[in-house]
Coordinates of C-alpha atoms and ligand atoms in Angstrom, one line a residue:
M1 CA 4.2 1.0 34.1
T2 CA 2.3 3.9 32.7
G3 CA -0.3 4.1 30.3
Q4 CA 2.3 4.2 27.3
A5 CA 3.4 0.9 28.2
D6 CA -0.2 -0.5 27.2
Q7 CA 0.5 0.7 23.7
M8 CA 3.8 -1.4 23.3
L9 CA 5.4 -4.6 23.5
V10 CA 8.7 -5.8 25.2
A11 CA 10.1 -8.9 23.5
I12 CA 12.1 -11.5 25.1
T13 CA 14.4 -13.7 23.0
G14 CA 15.9 -16.7 24.7
R15 CA 15.3 -18.0 28.2
F16 CA 18.6 -18.1 30.1
N17 CA 17.6 -15.8 33.2
E18 CA 14.1 -16.6 34.5
R19 CA 14.3 -13.5 36.7
V20 CA 14.3 -11.2 33.5
I21 CA 11.3 -13.1 32.3
E22 CA 9.5 -12.6 35.6
L23 CA 10.0 -9.0 35.8
V24 CA 9.3 -8.1 32.1
K25 CA 6.1 -10.2 32.2
E26 CA 5.0 -8.4 35.4
N27 CA 5.6 -4.9 34.1
F28 CA 5.0 -4.9 30.3
R29 CA 2.9 -6.6 27.5
T30 CA 5.3 -9.2 26.4
V31 CA 6.0 -11.5 23.6
M32 CA 8.4 -14.4 23.8
F33 CA 10.6 -15.8 21.1
D34 CA 12.8 -18.9 21.8
R35 CA 15.4 -17.6 19.4
A36 CA 16.0 -14.2 17.6
D37 CA 14.5 -15.6 14.2
P38 CA 12.9 -12.8 12.1
A39 CA 10.8 -15.4 10.3
L40 CA 9.1 -15.7 13.9
V41 CA 7.9 -12.1 14.1
T42 CA 4.4 -11.3 12.5
P43 CA 3.8 -7.7 10.9
E44 CA 1.5 -6.9 13.8
V45 CA 3.9 -7.7 16.5
A46 CA 6.9 -6.2 14.7
A47 CA 5.1 -2.9 14.7
Q48 CA 4.5 -3.0 18.4
V49 CA 7.8 -4.0 19.7
R50 CA 9.8 -1.0 21.3
G51 CA 12.1 -3.0 23.8
L52 CA 14.0 -6.3 23.8
A53 CA 15.3 -8.3 26.5
A54 CA 18.2 -10.2 24.6
L55 CA 18.7 -13.5 26.4
C56 CA 20.3 -15.1 23.4
P57 CA 22.2 -14.0 20.4
V58 CA 20.4 -11.2 18.5
G59 CA 21.6 -10.6 14.8
G60 CA 21.0 -7.7 12.6
A61 CA 18.0 -9.3 10.6
F62 CA 16.0 -9.7 13.9
I63 CA 16.8 -6.1 14.7
D64 CA 15.7 -4.9 11.4
A65 CA 12.5 -7.0 11.7
L66 CA 11.5 -4.6 14.5
P67 CA 11.0 -1.2 12.9
N68 CA 10.0 0.6 16.1
L69 CA 12.7 -1.0 18.5
E70 CA 14.4 1.6 20.9
I71 CA 16.6 -0.6 23.3
V72 CA 18.0 -3.9 23.3
A73 CA 18.7 -5.0 27.1
G74 CA 21.5 -7.8 27.0
G75 CA 21.3 -10.3 29.8
G76 CA 24.9 -10.4 30.3
V77 CA 28.0 -8.0 30.5
G78 CA 29.5 -9.4 27.2
Y79 CA 27.5 -8.0 24.1
D80 CA 29.6 -9.6 21.3
T81 CA 26.5 -11.6 20.3
I82 CA 24.3 -8.4 19.6
D83 CA 24.7 -6.8 16.4
V84 CA 26.1 -3.4 17.7
A85 CA 26.7 -1.9 14.4
R86 CA 23.2 -2.4 13.3
C87 CA 21.9 -0.8 16.6
V88 CA 24.1 2.3 16.3
A89 CA 23.0 2.6 12.8
R90 CA 19.4 2.6 14.0
G91 CA 20.0 4.7 17.0
I92 CA 19.0 1.9 19.2
V93 CA 20.4 1.8 22.6
I94 CA 22.1 -1.5 23.9
T95 CA 22.8 -2.2 27.6
N96 CA 24.5 -4.8 29.4
T97 CA 25.1 -5.9 33.1
P98 CA 28.5 -4.7 34.3
D99 CA 29.7 -4.8 38.1
V100 CA 27.0 -7.0 39.5
L101 CA 28.7 -10.1 38.3
T102 CA 32.4 -9.1 38.6
D103 CA 33.4 -10.9 41.8
E104 CA 31.4 -14.1 41.0
V105 CA 33.1 -14.3 37.7
A106 CA 36.5 -13.4 39.3
D107 CA 35.9 -16.1 42.0
A108 CA 35.1 -18.6 39.3
A109 CA 38.4 -17.7 37.2
V110 CA 40.6 -18.2 40.4
G111 CA 38.8 -21.5 41.3
L112 CA 39.4 -22.7 37.7
L113 CA 43.0 -21.8 37.8
I114 CA 43.7 -23.6 41.0
N115 CA 41.8 -26.7 39.7
T116 CA 43.8 -26.4 36.6
V117 CA 47.2 -26.1 38.2
R118 CA 46.6 -28.3 41.4
E119 CA 44.4 -31.0 39.6
L120 CA 41.9 -31.0 42.4
P121 CA 39.0 -32.4 40.2
Q122 CA 41.3 -35.4 39.3
A123 CA 42.3 -35.9 43.0
E124 CA 38.6 -36.2 43.9
A125 CA 38.0 -38.5 41.0
F126 CA 40.7 -40.6 42.1
L127 CA 39.3 -40.9 45.8
R128 CA 35.7 -41.3 44.5
A129 CA 36.9 -44.3 42.3
G130 CA 38.2 -45.9 45.4
R131 CA 41.9 -45.7 44.2
W132 CA 43.2 -44.0 47.5
A133 CA 43.5 -47.6 49.4
Q134 CA 45.6 -48.8 46.7
G135 CA 48.0 -45.8 46.8
R136 CA 48.5 -42.1 47.1
F137 CA 47.5 -39.7 44.2
P138 CA 50.5 -38.8 42.3
L139 CA 52.5 -35.5 43.0
T140 CA 51.2 -32.7 40.6
R141 CA 53.9 -31.4 38.5
A142 CA 52.6 -27.7 38.4
T143 CA 52.3 -25.4 41.4
L144 CA 51.0 -21.8 41.6
R145 CA 54.2 -20.8 43.5
E146 CA 56.3 -18.5 41.7
R147 CA 53.9 -18.1 38.7
H148 CA 53.8 -14.8 36.7
V149 CA 50.2 -14.3 35.7
G150 CA 49.1 -12.3 32.4
I151 CA 45.7 -10.9 32.3
Y152 CA 44.5 -10.4 28.8
G153 CA 41.6 -7.8 29.5
M154 CA 42.4 -5.7 32.6
G155 CA 38.8 -4.5 33.0
R156 CA 36.4 -4.8 36.0
I157 CA 36.8 -8.6 35.9
G158 CA 40.5 -8.7 35.2
L159 CA 41.1 -6.3 38.0
A160 CA 39.2 -8.3 40.4
V161 CA 41.0 -11.5 39.2
A162 CA 44.3 -9.6 39.7
K163 CA 43.5 -8.5 43.2
R164 CA 42.7 -12.0 44.3
L165 CA 45.8 -13.6 42.8
E166 CA 48.0 -10.6 44.2
G167 CA 46.6 -12.0 47.7
F168 CA 48.2 -15.4 46.7
G169 CA 51.6 -13.6 46.5
L170 CA 51.6 -14.0 42.7
R171 CA 53.4 -11.4 40.2
I172 CA 50.7 -9.8 37.8
S173 CA 51.0 -8.2 34.3
Y174 CA 48.5 -7.4 31.7
H175 CA 47.7 -6.2 28.2
N176 CA 44.8 -3.9 27.1
R177 CA 44.8 -1.6 24.2
R178 CA 45.5 1.2 26.7
P179 CA 47.3 1.0 30.1
V180 CA 45.0 1.3 33.0
E181 CA 45.6 4.5 35.2
G182 CA 46.5 4.0 38.8
V183 CA 47.2 0.2 38.2
S184 CA 50.7 -0.8 39.3
Y185 CA 50.7 -4.2 37.5
G186 CA 53.3 -4.3 34.6
Y187 CA 51.8 -3.3 31.2
Q188 CA 52.9 -5.1 28.1
P189 CA 52.0 -3.4 24.8
S190 CA 50.7 -6.5 23.0
L191 CA 49.3 -9.9 23.7
M192 CA 52.3 -11.4 22.3
A193 CA 54.8 -9.5 24.6
L194 CA 52.5 -10.5 27.4
A195 CA 52.6 -14.1 26.6
E196 CA 56.5 -13.9 26.4
A197 CA 56.7 -12.3 29.8
V198 CA 54.4 -14.6 31.9
D199 CA 53.9 -18.5 32.2
T200 CA 50.1 -18.1 33.0
L201 CA 47.6 -16.2 30.9
V202 CA 44.1 -15.6 32.0
C203 CA 41.8 -14.3 29.4
V204 CA 38.9 -12.0 30.5
A205 CA 38.9 -9.9 27.2
P206 CA 35.7 -9.3 25.4
G207 CA 34.7 -11.3 22.2
G208 CA 34.2 -9.9 19.0
A209 CA 36.1 -9.2 15.7
A210 CA 38.9 -7.1 17.6
T211 CA 39.9 -10.1 19.7
Q212 CA 39.1 -13.0 17.2
H213 CA 41.5 -15.7 17.5
A214 CA 44.0 -13.5 19.2
I215 CA 45.2 -16.5 21.4
N216 CA 46.8 -18.4 18.6
A217 CA 49.6 -21.1 18.3
D218 CA 52.3 -18.4 18.6
V219 CA 50.7 -16.7 21.9
L220 CA 50.5 -20.3 23.4
K221 CA 54.2 -21.2 22.4
A222 CA 55.2 -18.2 24.2
L223 CA 53.9 -19.4 27.4
G224 CA 56.3 -22.3 27.3
P225 CA 55.9 -25.9 28.5
D226 CA 54.9 -25.0 32.1
G227 CA 52.4 -22.6 30.6
V228 CA 48.7 -22.5 31.7
F229 CA 45.9 -20.9 29.9
I230 CA 42.6 -19.7 31.5
N231 CA 39.8 -18.5 29.7
V232 CA 36.7 -16.8 31.4
G233 CA 36.2 -14.1 28.6
R234 CA 35.0 -15.6 25.2
G235 CA 35.8 -18.7 23.2
S236 CA 36.1 -16.7 19.9
T237 CA 39.2 -15.3 21.3
V238 CA 40.9 -18.4 21.2
D239 CA 41.9 -20.4 18.1
E240 CA 40.5 -23.6 19.7
A241 CA 42.3 -26.0 17.2
A242 CA 45.7 -24.5 18.0
L243 CA 44.8 -24.8 21.8
I244 CA 44.0 -28.5 21.3
E245 CA 47.3 -28.8 19.4
A246 CA 49.4 -27.2 22.2
L247 CA 47.8 -29.2 25.1
R248 CA 48.3 -32.3 23.1
D249 CA 52.0 -32.0 22.4
G250 CA 53.1 -30.5 25.6
T251 CA 53.6 -26.9 24.0
I252 CA 51.7 -25.7 27.3
L253 CA 51.1 -27.7 30.4
A254 CA 47.3 -27.3 30.9
A255 CA 44.2 -25.1 30.3
G256 CA 41.1 -24.3 32.2
L257 CA 38.0 -23.2 30.0
D258 CA 34.6 -21.7 31.0
V259 CA 33.7 -20.5 27.4
F260 CA 34.2 -22.3 24.0
E261 CA 34.1 -21.3 20.4
N262 CA 30.9 -23.1 19.6
E263 CA 28.8 -23.2 22.8
P264 CA 27.3 -25.6 23.9
H265 CA 29.4 -27.8 21.8
V266 CA 32.8 -28.7 23.0
P267 CA 35.0 -30.6 20.7
Q268 CA 35.7 -34.2 21.5
A269 CA 39.3 -33.6 21.0
L270 CA 39.1 -31.1 24.2
L271 CA 37.0 -33.7 26.0
D272 CA 39.6 -36.2 25.5
L273 CA 42.6 -34.2 26.8
P274 CA 43.5 -35.0 30.6
N275 CA 45.2 -31.6 30.8
A276 CA 42.1 -29.5 30.1
R277 CA 39.6 -28.6 32.9
L278 CA 36.3 -27.7 31.2
L279 CA 33.4 -25.8 32.6
P280 CA 30.0 -25.2 31.0
H281 CA 30.1 -21.3 30.8
I282 CA 29.3 -21.2 34.5
A283 CA 31.3 -18.3 35.8
S284 CA 28.4 -15.9 36.8
A285 CA 26.1 -18.9 37.3
T286 CA 24.8 -18.4 41.0
V287 CA 21.3 -17.8 42.0
H288 CA 22.5 -14.6 43.7
T289 CA 24.2 -13.2 40.8
R290 CA 21.9 -14.2 38.0
R291 CA 19.2 -12.6 40.0
A292 CA 21.3 -9.4 40.1
M293 CA 21.9 -9.6 36.4
G294 CA 18.3 -10.2 35.9
E295 CA 17.2 -7.1 37.6
L296 CA 19.8 -4.9 36.0
T297 CA 18.5 -6.2 32.7
F298 CA 14.9 -5.4 33.5
G299 CA 16.1 -2.2 35.4
N300 CA 17.6 -0.9 32.1
L301 CA 14.3 -1.4 30.2
E302 CA 12.2 0.2 33.1
S303 CA 14.4 3.2 33.4
W304 CA 14.5 3.6 29.5
F305 CA 10.6 3.7 29.4
R306 CA 10.0 5.5 32.6
E307 CA 12.8 8.0 32.6
G308 CA 14.1 8.2 29.3
R309 CA 17.5 7.0 29.9
A310 CA 19.4 3.5 30.3
L311 CA 21.0 2.6 33.4
T312 CA 24.1 0.8 31.8
P313 CA 24.2 1.6 28.2
V314 CA 27.2 -0.1 26.6
P315 CA 29.9 2.5 25.4
E316 CA 29.0 2.4 21.8
T317 CA 25.5 3.5 22.4
S318 CA 25.9 5.7 25.5
G319 CA 25.3 8.9 23.7
I320 CA 21.6 7.8 22.6
V321 CA 18.8 9.3 24.3
R322 CA 15.0 8.6 24.0
K323 CA 13.1 10.9 21.9
Ligands
NAP401 P1 35.5 -4.6 30.9 O1 35.4 -3.8 32.1 O2 34.9 -4.0 29.6 O3 37.0 -5.1 30.5 C1 37.2 -5.6 29.2 C2 38.9 -5.2 29.2 O4 39.4 -6.0 28.0 C3 39.2 -3.9 29.2 O5 40.1 -3.5 30.0 C4 39.5 -3.6 27.7 O6 40.8 -2.3 27.9 C5 40.1 -4.9 27.4 N1 39.9 -5.0 25.8 C6 39.0 -4.8 25.1 N2 39.3 -5.2 23.8 C7 40.5 -5.4 23.9 C8 41.3 -5.6 22.8 N3 40.8 -5.6 21.3 N4 42.7 -5.9 22.9 C9 43.0 -5.9 24.4 N5 42.3 -5.6 25.2 C10 41.0 -5.3 25.1 O7 34.6 -5.9 30.8 P2 34.4 -7.0 32.1 O8 33.1 -6.4 32.8 O9 35.5 -7.1 32.7 O10 33.9 -8.3 31.2 C11 35.0 -8.7 30.2 C12 34.5 -9.9 29.5 O11 34.3 -11.0 30.4 C13 33.0 -9.7 29.0 O12 33.1 -8.9 27.7 C14 32.7 -11.1 28.6 O13 33.2 -11.6 27.5 C15 33.6 -12.0 29.7 N6 32.6 -12.4 30.7 C16 32.5 -13.8 30.9 C17 31.6 -14.5 31.9 C18 31.5 -16.0 31.8 O14 30.5 -16.3 32.3 N7 32.6 -16.7 31.5 C19 30.9 -13.7 32.6 C20 31.1 -12.2 32.5 C21 31.9 -11.8 31.6 P3 41.0 -1.4 26.6 O15 39.5 -1.1 26.2 O16 42.0 -0.5 27.0 O17 41.6 -2.3 25.6
8YV402 C1 26.4 -15.1 30.9 C2 28.7 -13.8 30.5 O1 26.3 -16.4 31.6 O2 27.9 -11.7 31.2 C3 28.5 -12.3 30.4 O3 29.1 -11.9 29.5 O4 29.4 -14.6 29.7 C4 27.8 -14.7 31.5 O5 27.7 -13.8 32.7 C5 26.0 -15.0 29.5 O6 25.9 -13.8 29.1 C6 24.9 -15.9 29.2 O7 24.6 -16.1 27.9

């Protein structure tokens, strides 16, 4: 970086991507925080921080503790855990990591769907427990055949999931706030209408106030007793208590979840359910893709301070330019 970088600090909050930490430390004067807690920021540091690599949730109080902050570079594509309203009000640009993780997350969504419907993890556990010699693994009740899949959030990842499932010969419909141009899958004007039309719901919608608990008891009931629910979007989008009830009483058949309301805490009631396949938020978690995400997170900081523009600003802050 140029001389101006010597006058400033880039803060890193959280640790979830080592590649970001490595690149930011190599290129900027850096200050690290285990969490985005304003009580950890001294006045001297606060005055110098102009960039932030957000590798954990960042609330408005932390943003307001940094009066000269210009950019918050988020480490993932979802940015529901960054206080967007505060950043917009302060003229701070937020960036995320679109595209570089799309295929990885779509692969994981399809894998989770197959595991949920075909019970492959249970079949492996049966074999490993030495039960095969005593008899065959029972036939699974569910099949992917003839399923109608509804995608809630037909964006970059939703489209990649749809393309994969189309290759499996499955019928696809979707719901977004607006129909996607040039997409031939059936559009439903509401999430409820989508749930009524399909038997398999894949959530790839962003978290945040607009989608909070959108997948509720009524939506789950509409999927029916052969219904399967897959979530690789955000845990906040689901009423988890309603989902537990629906899985417990057979309102739906099964669920596959990579995301939860209160991560990393997963309710015991979900852990106890045999018809729930549960993953610890790993849909993008390969060395290859986390490296690409890390390089884009850093690339945004580098481009902002070197060129005066971010590479991938989120839509809410795309009009903000460096003064
Ligand atoms: P994207 O391209 O922005 O797609 C999001 C889609 O959701 C858009 O089509 C959008 O369409 C729709 N949407 C947004 N708000 C909505 C609402 N209130 N009601 C209905 N539809 C809505 O984003 P992406 O790259 O595909 O990523 C999607 C999400 O996946 C991320 O935000 C993140 O939460 C999650 N994710 C999870 C993992 C994981 O590890 N599990 C990894 C990556 C991403 P409209 O604007 O037309 O409504
Ligand atoms: C990350 C994700 O694991 O990009 C996203 O939105 O959910 C995942 O790729 C997450 O951001 C890490 O906190």
